[in-house]
């Protein structure tokens, strides 16, 4: 089936917005939260690889998205948990992401997809739980938007609201990344 007219622009725009939001988040969190900044930078790299189709293969794009999901998102959650004193959950999330990254080559494409979506949902739920207990509104929104992206990616539909499903997921990830960056900033101010 041929892509719908405008779908290429929608996809490019969603990658661009996710990359720009993640780059802004990486720069603004670099001084206080190096782990989170690294996670945001992995999202930037994955979006950049997707925007430069002549420089990479489809497999490179999938690998970039895999790394951004199983290492980048746990790095974000790691920092949020660490700042809030939940060091064991922080280490567990980051360790789980590292194990998944190493084991990814041994999983089928469907297995990688399920593992990536599970990691996204675990990160979203744990951020949401910590945000609720610390009354961090931005964290609640960030966790919710990351969760929405994870749940939307499991839908069978190819299009939602006249846009490709993957583009809607990237918009939700961008909104979640922005809110999460604000949540980290808010949390750091509370502890100072």
Short mmCIF file of N, CA and C in Angstrom, two decimals:
data_model
loop_
_atom_site.label_atom_id
_atom_site.label_comp_id
_atom_site.label_asym_id
_atom_site.label_seq_id
_atom_site.Cartn_x
_atom_site.Cartn_y
_atom_site.Cartn_z
N UNK A 1 0.84 -1.17 0.00
CA UNK A 1 0.00 0.00 0.00
C UNK A 1 0.89 1.24 0.00
N UNK A 2 0.59 2.16 -0.89
CA UNK A 2 1.38 3.40 -1.01
C UNK A 2 1.06 4.34 0.15
N UNK A 3 2.06 5.07 0.62
CA UNK A 3 1.79 6.01 1.71
C UNK A 3 0.86 7.12 1.25
N UNK A 4 0.05 7.62 2.16
CA UNK A 4 -0.88 8.71 1.86
C UNK A 4 -0.09 9.99 1.60
N UNK A 5 -0.61 10.87 0.73
CA UNK A 5 0.06 12.15 0.52
C UNK A 5 0.17 12.92 1.83
N UNK A 6 1.30 13.51 2.06
CA UNK A 6 1.51 14.25 3.29
C UNK A 6 2.05 13.40 4.42
N UNK A 7 2.00 12.06 4.29
CA UNK A 7 2.48 11.20 5.36
C UNK A 7 3.98 11.38 5.57
N UNK A 8 4.72 11.62 4.47
CA UNK A 8 6.17 11.82 4.62
C UNK A 8 6.46 13.08 5.42
N UNK A 9 5.68 14.14 5.16
CA UNK A 9 5.87 15.40 5.89
C UNK A 9 5.50 15.22 7.35
N UNK A 10 4.43 14.51 7.60
CA UNK A 10 4.00 14.26 8.97
C UNK A 10 5.07 13.50 9.74
N UNK A 11 5.64 12.48 9.10
CA UNK A 11 6.67 11.68 9.74
C UNK A 11 7.93 12.51 9.99
N UNK A 12 8.35 13.26 8.99
CA UNK A 12 9.54 14.09 9.15
C UNK A 12 9.33 15.14 10.24
N UNK A 13 8.15 15.75 10.27
CA UNK A 13 7.86 16.77 11.27
C UNK A 13 7.85 16.18 12.69
N UNK A 14 7.26 15.00 12.83
CA UNK A 14 7.21 14.39 14.16
C UNK A 14 8.62 14.02 14.64
N UNK A 15 9.47 13.53 13.74
CA UNK A 15 10.86 13.23 14.12
C UNK A 15 11.61 14.52 14.47
N UNK A 16 11.37 15.56 13.69
CA UNK A 16 12.04 16.84 13.93
C UNK A 16 11.64 17.42 15.29
N UNK A 17 10.34 17.41 15.59
CA UNK A 17 9.87 17.96 16.86
C UNK A 17 10.42 17.14 18.03
N UNK A 18 10.38 15.82 17.91
CA UNK A 18 10.93 14.98 18.98
C UNK A 18 12.42 15.26 19.17
N UNK A 19 13.15 15.41 18.07
CA UNK A 19 14.58 15.70 18.16
C UNK A 19 14.86 17.05 18.79
N UNK A 20 14.11 18.07 18.40
CA UNK A 20 14.32 19.43 18.93
C UNK A 20 13.96 19.48 20.42
N UNK A 21 12.82 18.90 20.78
CA UNK A 21 12.41 18.90 22.18
C UNK A 21 13.44 18.14 23.02
N UNK A 22 13.89 17.00 22.52
CA UNK A 22 14.87 16.19 23.26
C UNK A 22 16.21 16.91 23.36
N UNK A 23 16.61 17.61 22.29
CA UNK A 23 17.87 18.37 22.35
C UNK A 23 17.77 19.50 23.38
N UNK A 24 16.67 20.21 23.38
CA UNK A 24 16.46 21.26 24.38
C UNK A 24 16.50 20.67 25.79
N UNK A 25 15.85 19.53 25.96
CA UNK A 25 15.83 18.89 27.28
C UNK A 25 17.23 18.44 27.69
N UNK A 26 18.00 17.92 26.74
CA UNK A 26 19.36 17.47 27.05
C UNK A 26 20.24 18.64 27.47
N UNK A 27 20.14 19.74 26.75
CA UNK A 27 20.95 20.92 27.07
C UNK A 27 20.54 21.50 28.42
N UNK A 28 19.24 21.57 28.68
CA UNK A 28 18.78 22.21 29.91
C UNK A 28 18.98 21.32 31.14
N UNK A 29 19.15 20.02 30.97
CA UNK A 29 19.36 19.14 32.13
C UNK A 29 20.81 18.70 32.28
N UNK A 30 21.68 19.08 31.35
CA UNK A 30 23.05 18.56 31.34
C UNK A 30 23.82 18.87 32.63
N UNK A 31 23.66 20.04 33.19
CA UNK A 31 24.42 20.41 34.39
C UNK A 31 23.97 19.62 35.62
N UNK A 32 22.68 19.47 35.79
CA UNK A 32 22.16 18.87 37.02
C UNK A 32 21.88 17.38 36.90
N UNK A 33 21.57 16.90 35.71
CA UNK A 33 21.14 15.51 35.53
C UNK A 33 21.81 14.90 34.31
N UNK A 34 23.03 14.47 34.49
CA UNK A 34 23.77 13.95 33.33
C UNK A 34 23.16 12.67 32.77
N UNK A 35 22.59 11.84 33.64
CA UNK A 35 21.94 10.62 33.15
C UNK A 35 20.74 10.94 32.28
N UNK A 36 19.93 11.88 32.74
CA UNK A 36 18.76 12.28 31.95
C UNK A 36 19.20 12.94 30.65
N UNK A 37 20.24 13.77 30.72
CA UNK A 37 20.74 14.42 29.50
C UNK A 37 21.20 13.37 28.49
N UNK A 38 21.86 12.32 28.97
CA UNK A 38 22.30 11.25 28.06
C UNK A 38 21.09 10.54 27.45
N UNK A 39 20.06 10.31 28.25
CA UNK A 39 18.84 9.69 27.72
C UNK A 39 18.17 10.54 26.66
N UNK A 40 18.10 11.85 26.92
CA UNK A 40 17.53 12.76 25.92
C UNK A 40 18.39 12.77 24.65
N UNK A 41 19.71 12.75 24.81
CA UNK A 41 20.60 12.74 23.64
C UNK A 41 20.42 11.48 22.80
N UNK A 42 20.16 10.35 23.44
CA UNK A 42 19.89 9.13 22.67
C UNK A 42 18.62 9.29 21.84
N UNK A 43 17.62 9.99 22.38
CA UNK A 43 16.40 10.26 21.60
C UNK A 43 16.72 11.19 20.43
N UNK A 44 17.58 12.17 20.66
CA UNK A 44 17.98 13.08 19.58
C UNK A 44 18.67 12.30 18.47
N UNK A 45 19.59 11.42 18.84
CA UNK A 45 20.32 10.64 17.84
C UNK A 45 19.38 9.73 17.04
N UNK A 46 18.43 9.10 17.72
CA UNK A 46 17.48 8.23 17.02
C UNK A 46 16.63 9.04 16.03
N UNK A 47 16.18 10.22 16.44
CA UNK A 47 15.38 11.07 15.55
C UNK A 47 16.22 11.56 14.38
N UNK A 48 17.49 11.90 14.64
CA UNK A 48 18.37 12.39 13.58
C UNK A 48 18.64 11.30 12.55
N UNK A 49 18.85 10.08 13.01
CA UNK A 49 19.08 8.97 12.08
C UNK A 49 17.87 8.79 11.18
N UNK A 50 16.68 8.94 11.74
CA UNK A 50 15.46 8.78 10.94
C UNK A 50 15.29 9.91 9.94
N UNK A 51 15.80 11.11 10.26
CA UNK A 51 15.65 12.25 9.36
C UNK A 51 16.68 12.25 8.24
N UNK A 52 17.71 11.45 8.35
CA UNK A 52 18.77 11.40 7.34
C UNK A 52 18.75 10.03 6.67
N UNK A 53 17.74 9.75 5.83
CA UNK A 53 17.59 8.41 5.28
C UNK A 53 18.74 7.98 4.37
N UNK A 54 19.43 8.90 3.74
CA UNK A 54 20.53 8.52 2.86
C UNK A 54 21.76 8.08 3.63
N UNK A 55 21.85 8.45 4.89
CA UNK A 55 23.03 8.13 5.70
C UNK A 55 22.90 6.81 6.45
N UNK A 56 21.72 6.22 6.45
CA UNK A 56 21.53 5.00 7.23
C UNK A 56 20.55 4.07 6.54
N UNK A 57 20.59 2.82 6.95
CA UNK A 57 19.65 1.82 6.44
C UNK A 57 18.46 1.74 7.37
N UNK A 58 17.46 1.00 6.94
CA UNK A 58 16.28 0.80 7.78
C UNK A 58 16.67 0.10 9.08
N UNK A 59 17.62 -0.82 9.01
CA UNK A 59 18.08 -1.53 10.21
C UNK A 59 18.76 -0.57 11.18
N UNK A 60 19.52 0.42 10.64
CA UNK A 60 20.16 1.42 11.51
C UNK A 60 19.11 2.25 12.24
N UNK A 61 18.05 2.59 11.52
CA UNK A 61 16.97 3.37 12.14
C UNK A 61 16.30 2.58 13.26
N UNK A 62 16.05 1.30 13.00
CA UNK A 62 15.44 0.46 14.03
C UNK A 62 16.37 0.30 15.23
N UNK A 63 17.66 0.16 14.96
CA UNK A 63 18.63 0.02 16.05
C UNK A 63 18.69 1.31 16.88
N UNK A 64 18.63 2.45 16.23
CA UNK A 64 18.64 3.72 16.95
C UNK A 64 17.41 3.87 17.83
N UNK A 65 16.26 3.49 17.32
CA UNK A 65 15.03 3.56 18.12
C UNK A 65 15.09 2.58 19.28
N UNK A 66 15.67 1.39 19.05
CA UNK A 66 15.82 0.38 20.10
C UNK A 66 16.69 0.91 21.23
N UNK A 67 17.83 1.47 20.89
CA UNK A 67 18.75 2.00 21.91
C UNK A 67 18.12 3.16 22.66
N UNK A 68 17.43 4.05 21.95
CA UNK A 68 16.77 5.18 22.62
C UNK A 68 15.69 4.69 23.59
N UNK A 69 15.05 3.56 23.27
CA UNK A 69 13.99 3.05 24.12
C UNK A 69 14.54 2.28 25.32
N UNK A 70 15.44 1.32 25.08
CA UNK A 70 15.86 0.44 26.18
C UNK A 70 17.02 0.99 27.01
N UNK A 71 17.73 2.00 26.51
CA UNK A 71 18.78 2.62 27.32
C UNK A 71 18.41 4.07 27.65
N UNK A 72 17.92 4.82 26.66
CA UNK A 72 17.60 6.23 26.88
C UNK A 72 16.50 6.46 27.89
N UNK A 73 15.40 5.74 27.75
CA UNK A 73 14.28 5.94 28.69
C UNK A 73 14.63 5.49 30.11
N UNK A 74 15.31 4.35 30.30
CA UNK A 74 15.73 4.01 31.67
C UNK A 74 16.69 5.05 32.28
N UNK A 75 17.52 5.68 31.44
CA UNK A 75 18.39 6.74 31.96
C UNK A 75 17.55 7.91 32.49
N UNK A 76 16.47 8.24 31.79
CA UNK A 76 15.58 9.30 32.26
C UNK A 76 14.95 8.93 33.60
N UNK A 77 14.42 7.72 33.65
CA UNK A 77 13.76 7.27 34.88
C UNK A 77 14.78 7.13 36.02
N UNK A 78 15.99 6.67 35.68
CA UNK A 78 17.05 6.53 36.68
C UNK A 78 17.26 7.85 37.41
N UNK A 79 17.41 8.91 36.67
CA UNK A 79 17.68 10.20 37.28
C UNK A 79 16.51 10.67 38.14
N UNK A 80 15.30 10.47 37.66
CA UNK A 80 14.12 10.90 38.41
C UNK A 80 14.02 10.14 39.73
N UNK A 81 14.22 8.83 39.69
CA UNK A 81 14.18 8.02 40.91
C UNK A 81 15.33 8.40 41.84
N UNK A 82 16.52 8.60 41.28
CA UNK A 82 17.70 8.91 42.09
C UNK A 82 17.51 10.21 42.86
N UNK A 83 17.02 11.23 42.16
CA UNK A 83 16.79 12.53 42.79
C UNK A 83 15.80 12.42 43.94
N UNK A 84 14.86 11.51 43.81
CA UNK A 84 13.83 11.34 44.84
C UNK A 84 14.21 10.31 45.90
N UNK A 85 15.45 9.85 45.87
CA UNK A 85 15.93 8.95 46.91
C UNK A 85 15.61 7.49 46.72
N UNK A 86 15.01 7.12 45.60
CA UNK A 86 14.65 5.72 45.33
C UNK A 86 15.77 5.08 44.50
N UNK A 87 16.87 4.83 45.15
CA UNK A 87 18.06 4.35 44.45
C UNK A 87 17.93 2.92 43.94
N UNK A 88 17.23 2.06 44.67
CA UNK A 88 17.11 0.68 44.22
C UNK A 88 16.27 0.59 42.95
N UNK A 89 15.16 1.34 42.86
CA UNK A 89 14.37 1.34 41.62
C UNK A 89 15.16 1.94 40.47
N UNK A 90 15.93 2.99 40.78
CA UNK A 90 16.75 3.61 39.75
C UNK A 90 17.73 2.60 39.17
N UNK A 91 18.43 1.89 40.04
CA UNK A 91 19.41 0.90 39.57
C UNK A 91 18.75 -0.27 38.86
N UNK A 92 17.58 -0.70 39.34
CA UNK A 92 16.87 -1.80 38.71
C UNK A 92 16.42 -1.44 37.30
N UNK A 93 15.88 -0.24 37.12
CA UNK A 93 15.46 0.19 35.78
C UNK A 93 16.63 0.30 34.81
N UNK A 94 17.71 0.90 35.28
CA UNK A 94 18.88 1.05 34.41
C UNK A 94 19.51 -0.30 34.10
N UNK A 95 19.61 -1.15 35.10
CA UNK A 95 20.15 -2.50 34.87
C UNK A 95 19.28 -3.30 33.92
N UNK A 96 17.97 -3.21 34.07
CA UNK A 96 17.06 -3.90 33.16
C UNK A 96 17.20 -3.42 31.73
N UNK A 97 17.38 -2.11 31.56
CA UNK A 97 17.60 -1.57 30.22
C UNK A 97 18.89 -2.07 29.61
N UNK A 98 19.94 -2.15 30.42
CA UNK A 98 21.23 -2.63 29.90
C UNK A 98 21.14 -4.10 29.50
N UNK A 99 20.45 -4.90 30.32
CA UNK A 99 20.28 -6.32 29.98
C UNK A 99 19.50 -6.45 28.67
N UNK A 100 18.44 -5.67 28.52
CA UNK A 100 17.66 -5.71 27.28
C UNK A 100 18.49 -5.28 26.08
N UNK A 101 19.33 -4.27 26.26
CA UNK A 101 20.17 -3.81 25.16
C UNK A 101 21.11 -4.91 24.70
N UNK A 102 21.69 -5.62 25.64
CA UNK A 102 22.61 -6.71 25.30
C UNK A 102 21.86 -7.88 24.69
N UNK A 103 20.68 -8.20 25.23
CA UNK A 103 19.91 -9.35 24.76
C UNK A 103 19.14 -9.07 23.48
N UNK A 104 19.08 -7.82 23.07
CA UNK A 104 18.28 -7.46 21.89
C UNK A 104 18.65 -8.21 20.63
N UNK A 105 19.92 -8.54 20.46
CA UNK A 105 20.34 -9.28 19.27
C UNK A 105 19.83 -10.70 19.24
N UNK A 106 19.43 -11.21 20.38
CA UNK A 106 18.94 -12.59 20.46
C UNK A 106 17.42 -12.67 20.40
N UNK A 107 16.77 -11.54 20.32
CA UNK A 107 15.31 -11.50 20.27
C UNK A 107 14.84 -11.36 18.82
N UNK A 108 13.68 -11.91 18.55
CA UNK A 108 13.07 -11.73 17.23
C UNK A 108 12.59 -10.28 17.12
N UNK A 109 12.30 -9.82 15.90
CA UNK A 109 11.78 -8.45 15.78
C UNK A 109 10.52 -8.22 16.63
N UNK A 110 9.65 -9.21 16.68
CA UNK A 110 8.44 -9.08 17.51
C UNK A 110 8.82 -9.03 18.99
N UNK A 111 9.81 -9.83 19.38
CA UNK A 111 10.28 -9.83 20.77
C UNK A 111 10.89 -8.49 21.16
N UNK A 112 11.66 -7.90 20.24
CA UNK A 112 12.23 -6.57 20.50
C UNK A 112 11.13 -5.53 20.63
N UNK A 113 10.12 -5.64 19.79
CA UNK A 113 9.01 -4.69 19.85
C UNK A 113 8.29 -4.78 21.19
N UNK A 114 7.99 -5.98 21.62
CA UNK A 114 7.29 -6.17 22.89
C UNK A 114 8.17 -5.71 24.05
N UNK A 115 9.46 -6.05 24.02
CA UNK A 115 10.38 -5.64 25.09
C UNK A 115 10.51 -4.12 25.14
N UNK A 116 10.59 -3.47 23.99
CA UNK A 116 10.68 -2.01 23.95
C UNK A 116 9.43 -1.35 24.48
N UNK A 117 8.28 -1.88 24.10
CA UNK A 117 7.02 -1.31 24.60
C UNK A 117 6.86 -1.54 26.09
N UNK A 118 7.30 -2.71 26.55
CA UNK A 118 7.24 -3.00 27.98
C UNK A 118 8.15 -2.04 28.75
N UNK A 119 9.35 -1.79 28.23
CA UNK A 119 10.26 -0.86 28.89
C UNK A 119 9.66 0.53 28.94
N UNK A 120 9.06 0.97 27.84
CA UNK A 120 8.42 2.28 27.80
C UNK A 120 7.32 2.39 28.85
N UNK A 121 6.50 1.36 28.96
CA UNK A 121 5.41 1.40 29.93
C UNK A 121 5.92 1.32 31.37
N UNK A 122 6.95 0.51 31.62
CA UNK A 122 7.51 0.43 32.97
C UNK A 122 8.09 1.78 33.38
N UNK A 123 8.84 2.41 32.48
CA UNK A 123 9.41 3.73 32.77
C UNK A 123 8.29 4.73 33.04
N UNK A 124 7.26 4.71 32.20
CA UNK A 124 6.15 5.66 32.36
C UNK A 124 5.44 5.46 33.69
N UNK A 125 5.16 4.22 34.05
CA UNK A 125 4.43 3.94 35.29
C UNK A 125 5.28 4.31 36.51
N UNK A 126 6.57 3.98 36.48
CA UNK A 126 7.39 4.30 37.66
C UNK A 126 7.58 5.80 37.82
N UNK A 127 7.73 6.52 36.71
CA UNK A 127 7.81 7.99 36.79
C UNK A 127 6.50 8.54 37.33
N UNK A 128 5.39 8.01 36.84
CA UNK A 128 4.08 8.47 37.30
C UNK A 128 3.88 8.22 38.80
N UNK A 129 4.30 7.07 39.27
CA UNK A 129 4.16 6.74 40.70
C UNK A 129 4.98 7.70 41.56
N UNK A 130 6.24 7.90 41.19
CA UNK A 130 7.08 8.82 41.97
C UNK A 130 6.52 10.24 41.90
N UNK A 131 6.06 10.64 40.73
CA UNK A 131 5.51 11.99 40.58
C UNK A 131 4.26 12.19 41.43
N UNK A 132 3.42 11.18 41.52
CA UNK A 132 2.22 11.29 42.36
C UNK A 132 2.62 11.44 43.82
N UNK A 133 3.57 10.62 44.28
CA UNK A 133 3.96 10.67 45.69
C UNK A 133 4.73 11.93 46.05
N UNK A 134 5.36 12.57 45.07
CA UNK A 134 6.09 13.81 45.34
C UNK A 134 5.31 15.04 44.90
N UNK A 135 4.08 14.84 44.41
CA UNK A 135 3.20 15.93 43.96
C UNK A 135 3.87 16.76 42.86
N UNK A 136 4.54 16.10 41.95
CA UNK A 136 5.20 16.77 40.83
C UNK A 136 4.29 16.68 39.60
N UNK A 137 3.57 17.76 39.32
CA UNK A 137 2.58 17.77 38.24
C UNK A 137 3.21 17.51 36.88
N UNK A 138 4.36 18.11 36.62
CA UNK A 138 5.03 17.87 35.34
C UNK A 138 5.42 16.40 35.21
N UNK A 139 5.86 15.80 36.29
CA UNK A 139 6.20 14.38 36.26
C UNK A 139 4.98 13.52 35.96
N UNK A 140 3.85 13.92 36.51
CA UNK A 140 2.61 13.18 36.23
C UNK A 140 2.26 13.26 34.75
N UNK A 141 2.38 14.46 34.18
CA UNK A 141 2.10 14.63 32.75
C UNK A 141 3.12 13.88 31.90
N UNK A 142 4.39 13.95 32.28
CA UNK A 142 5.42 13.24 31.54
C UNK A 142 5.20 11.75 31.55
N UNK A 143 4.93 11.20 32.73
CA UNK A 143 4.66 9.76 32.83
C UNK A 143 3.42 9.37 32.05
N UNK A 144 2.39 10.20 32.13
CA UNK A 144 1.16 9.91 31.38
C UNK A 144 1.41 9.92 29.88
N UNK A 145 2.12 10.91 29.38
CA UNK A 145 2.37 11.00 27.93
C UNK A 145 3.27 9.86 27.45
N UNK A 146 4.26 9.47 28.24
CA UNK A 146 5.08 8.31 27.87
C UNK A 146 4.22 7.05 27.84
N UNK A 147 3.32 6.92 28.81
CA UNK A 147 2.40 5.79 28.83
C UNK A 147 1.46 5.79 27.63
N UNK A 148 0.96 6.95 27.28
CA UNK A 148 0.08 7.06 26.10
C UNK A 148 0.83 6.61 24.85
N UNK A 149 2.08 7.03 24.71
CA UNK A 149 2.88 6.61 23.55
C UNK A 149 3.03 5.10 23.52
N UNK A 150 3.29 4.51 24.67
CA UNK A 150 3.43 3.05 24.74
C UNK A 150 2.15 2.33 24.40
N UNK A 151 1.03 2.82 24.92
CA UNK A 151 -0.25 2.17 24.65
C UNK A 151 -0.67 2.36 23.20
N UNK A 152 -0.45 3.54 22.64
CA UNK A 152 -0.81 3.78 21.24
C UNK A 152 -0.01 2.88 20.31
N UNK A 153 1.23 2.61 20.66
CA UNK A 153 2.06 1.78 19.78
C UNK A 153 1.55 0.35 19.71
N UNK A 154 0.74 -0.08 20.67
CA UNK A 154 0.20 -1.44 20.67
C UNK A 154 -1.11 -1.54 19.88
N UNK A 155 -1.69 -0.43 19.49
CA UNK A 155 -2.95 -0.47 18.74
C UNK A 155 -2.74 -1.09 17.37
N UNK A 156 -3.77 -1.75 16.88
CA UNK A 156 -3.71 -2.40 15.56
C UNK A 156 -3.90 -1.41 14.41
N UNK A 157 -4.53 -0.28 14.69
CA UNK A 157 -4.80 0.71 13.65
C UNK A 157 -3.50 1.30 13.11
N UNK A 158 -3.47 1.60 11.81
CA UNK A 158 -2.30 2.23 11.22
C UNK A 158 -2.37 3.75 11.30
N UNK A 159 -3.59 4.28 11.39
CA UNK A 159 -3.76 5.74 11.42
C UNK A 159 -4.67 6.12 12.58
N UNK A 160 -4.33 7.22 13.21
CA UNK A 160 -5.14 7.80 14.28
C UNK A 160 -5.26 9.28 14.01
N UNK A 161 -6.46 9.81 14.10
CA UNK A 161 -6.67 11.25 13.88
C UNK A 161 -6.07 11.71 12.55
N UNK A 162 -6.22 10.92 11.52
CA UNK A 162 -5.76 11.21 10.16
C UNK A 162 -4.24 11.18 9.99
N UNK A 163 -3.51 10.81 11.01
CA UNK A 163 -2.05 10.75 10.96
C UNK A 163 -1.59 9.31 11.17
N UNK A 164 -0.42 8.97 10.67
CA UNK A 164 0.11 7.63 10.97
C UNK A 164 0.30 7.45 12.48
N UNK A 165 0.01 6.25 12.96
CA UNK A 165 0.07 5.95 14.38
C UNK A 165 1.45 6.25 14.97
N UNK A 166 2.52 5.94 14.24
CA UNK A 166 3.87 6.18 14.74
C UNK A 166 4.13 7.66 14.96
N UNK A 167 3.54 8.51 14.11
CA UNK A 167 3.71 9.95 14.27
C UNK A 167 3.02 10.44 15.55
N UNK A 168 1.83 9.94 15.82
CA UNK A 168 1.11 10.30 17.05
C UNK A 168 1.94 9.86 18.26
N UNK A 169 2.54 8.68 18.17
CA UNK A 169 3.39 8.21 19.28
C UNK A 169 4.58 9.14 19.49
N UNK A 170 5.20 9.60 18.40
CA UNK A 170 6.33 10.52 18.54
C UNK A 170 5.89 11.86 19.12
N UNK A 171 4.70 12.34 18.74
CA UNK A 171 4.19 13.59 19.33
C UNK A 171 3.98 13.40 20.83
N UNK A 172 3.44 12.25 21.22
CA UNK A 172 3.25 11.97 22.64
C UNK A 172 4.59 11.87 23.36
N UNK A 173 5.59 11.24 22.73
CA UNK A 173 6.93 11.17 23.32
C UNK A 173 7.54 12.56 23.47
N UNK A 174 7.34 13.40 22.47
CA UNK A 174 7.87 14.78 22.56
C UNK A 174 7.21 15.53 23.71
N UNK A 175 5.89 15.42 23.84
CA UNK A 175 5.19 16.08 24.95
C UNK A 175 5.65 15.51 26.29
N UNK A 176 5.82 14.19 26.35
CA UNK A 176 6.30 13.56 27.57
C UNK A 176 7.72 13.99 27.92
N UNK A 177 8.57 14.11 26.92
CA UNK A 177 9.95 14.54 27.15
C UNK A 177 9.99 15.98 27.66
N UNK A 178 9.17 16.83 27.08
CA UNK A 178 9.13 18.22 27.55
C UNK A 178 8.66 18.27 29.01
N UNK A 179 7.57 17.57 29.30
CA UNK A 179 7.04 17.57 30.67
C UNK A 179 8.04 16.95 31.63
N UNK A 180 8.70 15.90 31.20
CA UNK A 180 9.67 15.24 32.06
C UNK A 180 10.86 16.15 32.35
N UNK A 181 11.31 16.89 31.36
CA UNK A 181 12.39 17.86 31.57
C UNK A 181 11.97 18.89 32.62
N UNK A 182 10.76 19.39 32.52
CA UNK A 182 10.24 20.35 33.50
C UNK A 182 10.13 19.70 34.88
N UNK A 183 9.74 18.42 34.90
CA UNK A 183 9.62 17.70 36.18
C UNK A 183 10.97 17.59 36.86
N UNK A 184 12.01 17.29 36.10
CA UNK A 184 13.36 17.22 36.68
C UNK A 184 13.78 18.57 37.24
N UNK A 185 13.51 19.62 36.48
CA UNK A 185 13.86 20.96 36.93
C UNK A 185 13.12 21.30 38.22
N UNK A 186 11.83 21.00 38.25
CA UNK A 186 11.01 21.27 39.44
C UNK A 186 11.52 20.47 40.63
N UNK A 187 11.85 19.21 40.39
CA UNK A 187 12.31 18.35 41.48
C UNK A 187 13.65 18.83 42.02
N UNK A 188 14.53 19.25 41.15
CA UNK A 188 15.83 19.76 41.60
C UNK A 188 15.66 21.03 42.44
N UNK A 189 14.71 21.88 42.04
CA UNK A 189 14.47 23.12 42.82
C UNK A 189 13.93 22.80 44.20
N UNK A 190 13.12 21.76 44.31
CA UNK A 190 12.57 21.38 45.61
C UNK A 190 13.66 20.90 46.56
N UNK A 191 14.67 20.25 46.02
CA UNK A 191 15.72 19.68 46.87
C UNK A 191 16.80 20.70 47.22
N UNK A 192 16.83 21.82 46.52
CA UNK A 192 17.86 22.83 46.81
C UNK A 192 17.47 23.76 47.92
#
